[in-house]
C-alpha positions as semicolon CSV with decimal commas, in nm:
position;residue;x (nm);y (nm);z (nm)
1;X;-3,155;-5,158;0,545
2;X;-3,060;-5,295;0,191
3;X;-2,689;-5,212;0,099
4;X;-2,553;-5,277;-0,255
5;X;-2,271;-5,511;-0,285
6;X;-2,094;-5,582;-0,603
7;X;-2,185;-5,903;-0,764
8;X;-1,899;-6,160;-0,855
9;X;-1,815;-6,063;-1,215
10;X;-1,685;-6,371;-1,424
11;X;-1,318;-6,357;-1,502
12;X;-1,224;-6,233;-1,852
13;X;-1,578;-6,176;-1,916
14;X;-1,509;-6,018;-2,258
15;X;-1,375;-6,359;-2,380
16;X;-1,634;-6,570;-2,204
17;X;-1,730;-6,868;-2,439
18;X;-1,430;-6,822;-2,658
19;X;-1,142;-7,074;-2,663
20;X;-0,810;-6,933;-2,615
21;X;-0,534;-6,993;-2,879
22;X;-0,163;-6,991;-2,819
23;X;0,069;-7,055;-2,539
24;X;-0,055;-6,992;-2,174
25;X;0,112;-6,662;-2,059
26;X;0,379;-6,729;-1,802
27;X;0,241;-6,456;-1,567
28;X;-0,101;-6,551;-1,463
29;X;-0,369;-6,280;-1,417
30;X;-0,502;-6,245;-1,066
31;X;-0,753;-6,524;-1,003
32;X;-1,074;-6,492;-0,800
33;X;-1,063;-6,641;-0,453
34;X;-1,244;-6,951;-0,423
35;X;-1,437;-6,842;-0,123
36;X;-1,523;-6,493;-0,245
37;X;-1,898;-6,581;-0,271
38;X;-1,890;-6,688;0,077
39;X;-1,697;-6,362;0,196
40;X;-1,965;-6,172;0,004
41;X;-2,257;-6,333;0,169
42;X;-2,086;-6,276;0,518
43;X;-2,004;-5,927;0,416
44;X;-2,379;-5,835;0,430
45;X;-2,374;-5,959;0,798
46;X;-2,054;-5,776;0,890
47;X;-2,199;-5,415;0,911
48;X;-2,176;-5,320;1,284
49;X;-2,528;-5,319;1,430
50;X;-2,465;-4,993;1,601
51;X;-2,411;-4,838;1,249
52;X;-2,730;-5,008;1,130
53;X;-2,922;-4,869;1,439
54;X;-2,803;-4,515;1,342
55;X;-2,900;-4,552;0,985
56;X;-3,249;-4,673;1,101
57;X;-3,286;-4,357;1,329
58;X;-3,187;-4,140;1,051
59;X;-3,431;-4,307;0,823
60;X;-3,715;-4,242;1,086
61;X;-3,605;-3,865;1,123
62;X;-3,599;-3,842;0,732
63;X;-3,975;-3,931;0,741
64;X;-3,984;-4,293;0,638
65;X;-4,091;-4,481;0,939
66;X;-4,203;-4,800;0,753
67;X;-3,855;-4,836;0,608
68;X;-3,702;-4,767;0,952
69;X;-3,938;-5,022;1,099
70;X;-3,805;-5,305;0,868
71;X;-3,447;-5,206;0,941
72;X;-3,506;-5,212;1,316
73;X;-3,668;-5,537;1,305
74;X;-3,364;-5,685;1,120
75;X;-3,136;-5,546;1,405
76;X;-3,346;-5,701;1,676
77;X;-3,340;-6,030;1,487
78;X;-2,974;-6,033;1,435
79;X;-2,880;-5,938;1,804
80;X;-3,107;-6,187;1,938
81;X;-3,232;-6,215;2,311
82;X;-2,978;-6,089;2,549
83;X;-2,766;-5,941;2,273
84;X;-2,585;-5,603;2,311
85;X;-2,828;-5,421;2,074
86;X;-3,148;-5,557;2,211
87;X;-3,243;-5,271;2,435
88;X;-3,173;-4,992;2,180
89;X;-3,347;-5,185;1,911
90;X;-3,654;-5,216;2,122
91;X;-3,657;-4,852;2,201
92;X;-3,624;-4,759;1,835
93;X;-3,911;-5,001;1,728
94;X;-4,112;-4,834;2,000
95;X;-4,064;-4,494;1,860
96;X;-4,117;-4,614;1,503
97;X;-4,457;-4,773;1,593
98;X;-4,556;-4,450;1,770
99;X;-4,481;-4,258;1,448
100;X;-4,688;-4,510;1,252
101;X;-4,968;-4,484;1,505
102;X;-4,945;-4,841;1,599
103;X;-4,961;-4,759;1,989
104;X;-5,034;-5,136;2,092
105;X;-4,715;-5,261;1,915
106;X;-4,528;-4,948;2,055
107;X;-4,641;-5,034;2,409
108;X;-4,524;-5,392;2,363
109;X;-4,178;-5,289;2,259
110;X;-4,131;-5,039;2,511
111;X;-4,255;-5,273;2,800
112;X;-3,976;-5,508;2,694
113;X;-3,726;-5,247;2,689
114;X;-3,835;-5,134;3,050
115;X;-3,791;-5,501;3,164
116;X;-3,429;-5,493;3,040
117;X;-3,354;-5,165;3,209
118;X;-3,613;-5,163;3,522
119;X;-3,453;-4,855;3,684
120;X;-3,339;-4,665;3,379
121;X;-2,976;-4,680;3,510
122;X;-2,816;-4,816;3,203
123;X;-2,635;-4,562;2,979
124;X;-2,835;-4,397;2,716
125;X;-2,584;-4,493;2,456
126;X;-2,703;-4,849;2,494
127;X;-3,064;-4,777;2,521
128;X;-3,085;-4,707;2,897
129;X;-3,241;-4,395;3,059
130;X;-3,588;-4,249;3,132
131;X;-3,736;-4,217;2,769
132;X;-3,908;-4,551;2,757
133;X;-4,092;-4,484;3,089
134;X;-4,216;-4,130;2,986
135;X;-4,354;-4,287;2,663
136;X;-4,534;-4,569;2,847
137;X;-4,693;-4,298;3,070
138;X;-4,827;-4,124;2,767
139;X;-4,932;-4,455;2,605
140;X;-5,107;-4,598;2,911
141;X;-5,441;-4,733;2,854
142;X;-5,536;-4,694;3,205
143;X;-5,403;-4,350;3,247
144;X;-5,436;-4,202;3,601
145;X;-5,233;-4,390;3,855
146;X;-5,057;-4,604;3,581
147;X;-4,943;-4,298;3,406
148;X;-4,806;-4,145;3,717
149;X;-4,630;-4,466;3,805
150;X;-4,433;-4,467;3,477
151;X;-4,382;-4,079;3,503
152;X;-4,246;-4,145;3,842
153;X;-3,980;-4,411;3,707
154;X;-3,877;-4,165;3,453
155;X;-3,834;-3,891;3,707
156;X;-3,624;-4,114;3,925
157;X;-3,406;-4,204;3,628
158;X;-3,360;-3,850;3,555
159;X;-3,266;-3,750;3,898
160;X;-2,992;-4,012;3,890
161;X;-2,861;-3,867;3,574
162;X;-2,867;-3,511;3,723
163;X;-2,679;-3,623;4,033
164;X;-2,391;-3,796;3,806
165;X;-2,380;-3,471;3,594
166;X;-2,389;-3,241;3,902
167;X;-2,103;-3,445;4,061
168;X;-1,880;-3,456;3,762
169;X;-1,947;-3,827;3,715
170;X;-2,032;-3,806;3,338
171;X;-1,731;-3,976;3,191
172;X;-1,737;-3,781;2,852
173;X;-1,751;-3,466;3,024
174;X;-1,442;-3,551;3,250
175;X;-1,209;-3,597;2,965
176;X;-0,997;-3,320;2,806
177;X;-1,161;-3,072;3,065
178;X;-0,863;-2,840;3,024
179;X;-1,003;-2,735;2,685
180;X;-1,328;-2,623;2,839
181;X;-1,532;-2,788;2,562
182;X;-1,627;-3,110;2,745
183;X;-1,714;-2,911;3,060
184;X;-1,951;-2,692;2,864
185;X;-2,118;-2,989;2,707
186;X;-2,167;-3,147;3,056
187;X;-2,325;-2,807;3,171
188;X;-2,553;-2,814;2,868
189;X;-2,644;-3,173;2,932
190;X;-2,713;-3,091;3,301
191;X;-2,951;-2,809;3,194
192;X;-3,135;-3,030;2,951
193;X;-3,189;-3,297;3,198
194;X;-3,307;-3,043;3,472
195;X;-3,567;-2,903;3,217
196;X;-3,677;-3,255;3,131
197;X;-3,729;-3,343;3,485
198;X;-3,921;-3,031;3,543
199;X;-4,160;-3,124;3,245
200;X;-4,219;-3,473;3,387
201;X;-4,307;-3,346;3,737
202;X;-4,540;-3,092;3,570
203;X;-4,694;-3,371;3,361
204;X;-4,758;-3,568;3,695
205;X;-4,915;-3,261;3,847
206;X;-5,151;-3,247;3,532
207;X;-5,264;-3,595;3,585
208;X;-5,362;-3,498;3,960
209;X;-5,545;-3,212;3,826
210;X;-5,755;-3,416;3,588
211;X;-5,774;-3,791;3,605
212;X;-5,694;-3,811;3,977
213;X;-5,848;-3,491;4,093
214;X;-6,098;-3,683;4,304
215;X;-5,812;-3,833;4,527
216;X;-5,791;-3,671;4,873
217;X;-5,431;-3,574;4,856
218;X;-5,455;-3,457;4,490
219;X;-5,375;-3,076;4,582
220;X;-5,105;-3,170;4,818
221;X;-4,937;-3,394;4,553
222;X;-4,983;-3,109;4,286
223;X;-4,812;-2,861;4,526
224;X;-4,523;-3,082;4,601
225;X;-4,465;-3,160;4,225
226;X;-4,482;-2,808;4,107
227;X;-4,251;-2,694;4,405
228;X;-3,992;-2,947;4,301
229;X;-4,025;-2,833;3,938
230;X;-3,963;-2,478;4,010
231;X;-3,678;-2,559;4,223
232;X;-3,527;-2,802;3,971
233;X;-3,561;-2,577;3,663
234;X;-3,683;-2,217;3,753
235;X;-3,594;-2,104;3,395
236;X;-3,858;-2,322;3,240
237;X;-4,147;-2,131;3,104
238;X;-4,376;-2,446;3,102
239;X;-4,303;-2,497;3,477
240;X;-4,442;-2,167;3,565
241;X;-4,726;-2,228;3,329
242;X;-4,820;-2,522;3,527
243;X;-4,788;-2,351;3,844
244;X;-5,038;-2,101;3,708
245;X;-5,280;-2,375;3,619
246;X;-5,268;-2,526;3,970
247;X;-5,326;-2,172;4,132
248;X;-5,624;-2,118;3,888
249;X;-5,759;-2,448;4,026
250;X;-5,719;-2,304;4,379
251;X;-5,892;-1,990;4,280
252;X;-5,570;-1,795;4,355
253;X;-5,606;-1,566;4,061
254;X;-5,334;-1,315;4,146
255;X;-5,072;-1,594;4,218
256;X;-5,161;-1,740;3,890
257;X;-5,119;-1,399;3,710
258;X;-4,783;-1,369;3,866
259;X;-4,678;-1,720;3,754
260;X;-4,789;-1,647;3,392
261;X;-4,588;-1,321;3,387
262;X;-4,304;-1,508;3,502
263;X;-4,348;-1,767;3,235
264;X;-4,376;-1,501;2,952
265;X;-4,057;-1,318;3,073
266;X;-3,841;-1,627;3,006
267;X;-3,922;-1,660;2,633
268;X;-4,120;-1,367;2,492
269;X;-3,829;-1,186;2,356
270;X;-3,639;-1,489;2,232
271;X;-3,611;-1,602;1,878
272;X;-3,831;-1,891;1,767
273;X;-3,541;-2,138;1,752
274;X;-3,432;-2,088;2,111
275;X;-3,486;-2,396;2,308
276;X;-3,646;-2,187;2,591
277;X;-3,952;-2,091;2,374
278;X;-4,239;-2,343;2,447
279;X;-4,355;-2,565;2,185
280;X;-4,672;-2,462;1,986
281;X;-4,923;-2,673;2,175
282;X;-4,796;-2,528;2,510
283;X;-4,826;-2,182;2,398
284;X;-5,189;-2,245;2,274
285;X;-5,249;-2,371;2,629
286;X;-5,083;-2,067;2,766
287;X;-5,314;-1,837;2,562
288;X;-5,614;-1,998;2,725
289;X;-5,477;-1,961;3,075
290;X;-5,420;-1,596;3,005
291;X;-5,758;-1,543;2,879
292;X;-5,895;-1,724;3,185
293;X;-5,741;-1,476;3,422
294;X;-5,847;-1,184;3,209
295;X;-5,473;-1,109;3,086
296;X;-5,614;-1,074;2,726
297;X;-5,346;-0,826;2,603
298;X;-5,076;-1,080;2,684
299;X;-5,287;-1,353;2,540
300;X;-5,316;-1,159;2,203
301;X;-4,939;-1,117;2,195
302;X;-4,900;-1,482;2,229
303;X;-5,161;-1,562;1,968
304;X;-5,027;-1,319;1,707
305;X;-4,681;-1,492;1,736
306;X;-4,841;-1,832;1,704
307;X;-5,026;-1,745;1,378
308;X;-4,680;-1,643;1,240
309;X;-4,548;-1,960;1,331
310;X;-4,832;-2,170;1,193
311;X;-5,139;-1,981;1,006
312;X;-5,338;-2,316;0,972
313;X;-5,413;-2,379;1,336
314;X;-5,796;-2,351;1,374
315;X;-5,771;-2,333;1,756
316;X;-5,533;-2,033;1,726
317;X;-5,763;-1,820;1,501
318;X;-6,047;-1,920;1,722
319;X;-5,899;-1,800;2,042
320;X;-5,770;-1,471;1,883
321;X;-6,122;-1,385;1,776
322;X;-6,282;-1,489;2,098
323;X;-6,007;-1,283;2,285
324;X;-6,073;-0,979;2,085
325;X;-6,450;-1,024;2,147
326;X;-6,390;-1,020;2,512
327;X;-6,178;-0,722;2,483
328;X;-6,457;-0,551;2,286
329;X;-6,709;-0,638;2,539
330;X;-6,481;-0,486;2,807
331;X;-6,424;-0,169;2,620
332;X;-6,809;-0,121;2,547
333;X;-6,876;-0,171;2,915
334;X;-6,622;0,089;3,014
335;X;-6,777;0,332;2,764
336;X;-7,125;0,278;2,899
337;X;-7,022;0,344;3,245
338;X;-6,830;0,650;3,173
339;X;-7,096;0,812;2,955
340;X;-7,298;1,119;3,057
341;X;-7,665;1,018;3,043
342;X;-7,646;0,883;2,675
343;X;-7,559;0,524;2,784
344;X;-7,239;0,528;2,561
345;X;-6,953;0,758;2,528
346;X;-6,901;0,845;2,151
347;X;-6,512;0,880;2,212
348;X;-6,499;0,508;2,316
349;X;-6,707;0,368;2,042
350;X;-6,423;0,307;1,804
351;X;-6,235;0,101;2,059
352;X;-6,485;-0,182;2,105
353;X;-6,578;-0,162;1,743
354;X;-6,233;-0,199;1,618
355;X;-6,179;-0,491;1,863
356;X;-6,476;-0,673;1,737
357;X;-6,415;-0,598;1,364
358;X;-6,043;-0,744;1,422
359;X;-6,190;-1,045;1,617
360;X;-6,440;-1,113;1,330
361;X;-6,160;-1,133;1,090
362;X;-5,979;-1,394;1,302
363;X;-6,305;-1,595;1,352
364;X;-6,386;-1,577;0,973
365;X;-6,038;-1,733;0,912
366;X;-6,109;-1,991;1,173
367;X;-6,427;-2,109;1,016
368;X;-6,271;-2,120;0,667
369;X;-6,004;-2,351;0,804
370;X;-6,258;-2,551;1,011
371;X;-6,430;-2,632;0,687
372;X;-6,119;-2,710;0,486
373;X;-5,969;-2,925;0,763
374;X;-6,289;-3,095;0,832
375;X;-6,215;-3,010;1,215
376;X;-6,375;-3,235;1,465
377;X;-6,452;-3,002;1,745
378;X;-6,818;-2,914;1,681
379;X;-6,844;-2,687;1,998
380;X;-6,559;-2,476;1,879
381;X;-6,711;-2,435;1,544
382;X;-7,054;-2,355;1,671
383;X;-6,909;-2,093;1,927
384;X;-6,711;-1,928;1,655
385;X;-7,013;-1,884;1,435
386;X;-7,217;-1,758;1,731
387;X;-6,957;-1,503;1,792
388;X;-6,956;-1,371;1,427
389;X;-7,331;-1,358;1,431
390;X;-7,308;-1,143;1,755
391;X;-7,051;-0,919;1,593
392;X;-7,257;-0,888;1,281
393;X;-7,554;-0,779;1,480
394;X;-7,380;-0,486;1,607
395;X;-7,148;-0,394;1,311
396;X;-7,353;-0,510;1,028
397;X;-7,264;-0,822;0,811
398;X;-6,938;-0,840;0,615
399;X;-6,972;-0,786;0,236
400;X;-7,023;-1,124;0,069
401;X;-6,670;-1,150;-0,081
402;X;-6,535;-1,130;0,282
403;X;-6,765;-1,353;0,450
404;X;-6,839;-1,693;0,285
405;X;-6,850;-1,898;0,613
406;X;-7,144;-1,746;0,797
407;X;-7,360;-1,800;0,497
408;X;-7,237;-2,161;0,464
409;X;-7,323;-2,218;0,841
410;X;-7,655;-2,050;0,779
411;X;-7,718;-2,266;0,460
412;X;-7,631;-2,575;0,668
413;X;-7,890;-2,484;0,925
414;X;-8,152;-2,406;0,648
415;X;-8,083;-2,732;0,481
416;X;-8,136;-2,909;0,818
417;X;-8,472;-2,722;0,860
418;X;-8,564;-2,812;0,504
419;X;-8,484;-3,170;0,571
420;X;-8,691;-3,164;0,883
421;X;-8,988;-3,002;0,701
422;X;-8,966;-3,264;0,417
423;X;-8,966;-3,541;0,680
424;X;-9,282;-3,397;0,847
425;X;-9,454;-3,370;0,502
426;X;-9,359;-3,711;0,430
427;X;-9,502;-3,828;0,775
428;X;-9,814;-3,628;0,712
429;X;-9,856;-3,770;0,370
430;X;-9,818;-4,129;0,511
431;X;-10,074;-4,035;0,778
432;X;-10,328;-3,912;0,515
433;X;-10,266;-4,229;0,303
């Protein structure tokens, strides 16, 4: 990080080049030290490296990872191999490279950091702890067992930290305990570490449900991991969400529903800034799980809150439209089974029509964002379009000013057909020639 230092100003600059006249004054003006230039040069190197690291971290958080990269590299160069700040500099360089999308460089820096703190037992203030292991698990090229190995190292480091905090071994929390402030800080730190450990255990369980699902003991490992997670941090919504996912894979729908209800109870009535509210991606996954076990009412509650947090998420609008389509189908089926020979109960008609009409609005919004963002999930876009077409077949098409997406999809299909016809005609002409 560049710092501005005052340049050496020539003494008596106003009279530079002019010859003094008269007697030299008896009291001399302060003269510039002969070694001031040397001191200035040394001053640039005298900034404590921990301060420079803090500044680099602040630069990264302010949204300038490229500048943070330059500063962090200078710190690593100055501290040298085996220096006091080598480990935190490597950690920071790893995080900066992740932010820049340079995953290979990030992995290289974090592997070096892992070699310096193999067990994650060093104090986090000097770059120790589990964070580097958890990033390496996510950056693993092999995935599967390699990811689990790094997650396990992170979990072990977190367990050690939790033990220290539980036994009152955290030095900062043991000072000035009479005031109560430090004790409260220790309790907060303990809760955070338990929550983090539960998240790591759930991440490991997810790997066993996906990449390592073929292993003979995958289910037993999942069960052990989610059990430890719920015991470690029962107040974590993500933990119960993972439990539900495991139960769905075990075809235990009722147990999955119970776990999802418990997950919702933890955060549903909390303000958005509360740390117990799962992040956006976790809540999108939660909505999918709720739909999977036919808890569509709860799913819509989650999705409606999500669109207030971020109204540009294609997947959220898609899931909301699909969820209401499913609700409409259920209402329509109920009306048919409850009718008296007419095949449909007139009193129930508005319920399913209202659900489909609302769902179509969500799907139309989804398709608009899909086009604007050039969204890459083609299957999602195709399914959203199919749902809109199904609803239009029952409710009639939307007015042109409300539906400019279905036409675009149809136009695209027609263009493809026209191109195919043109190609056929060209082939026929070639054959005739």
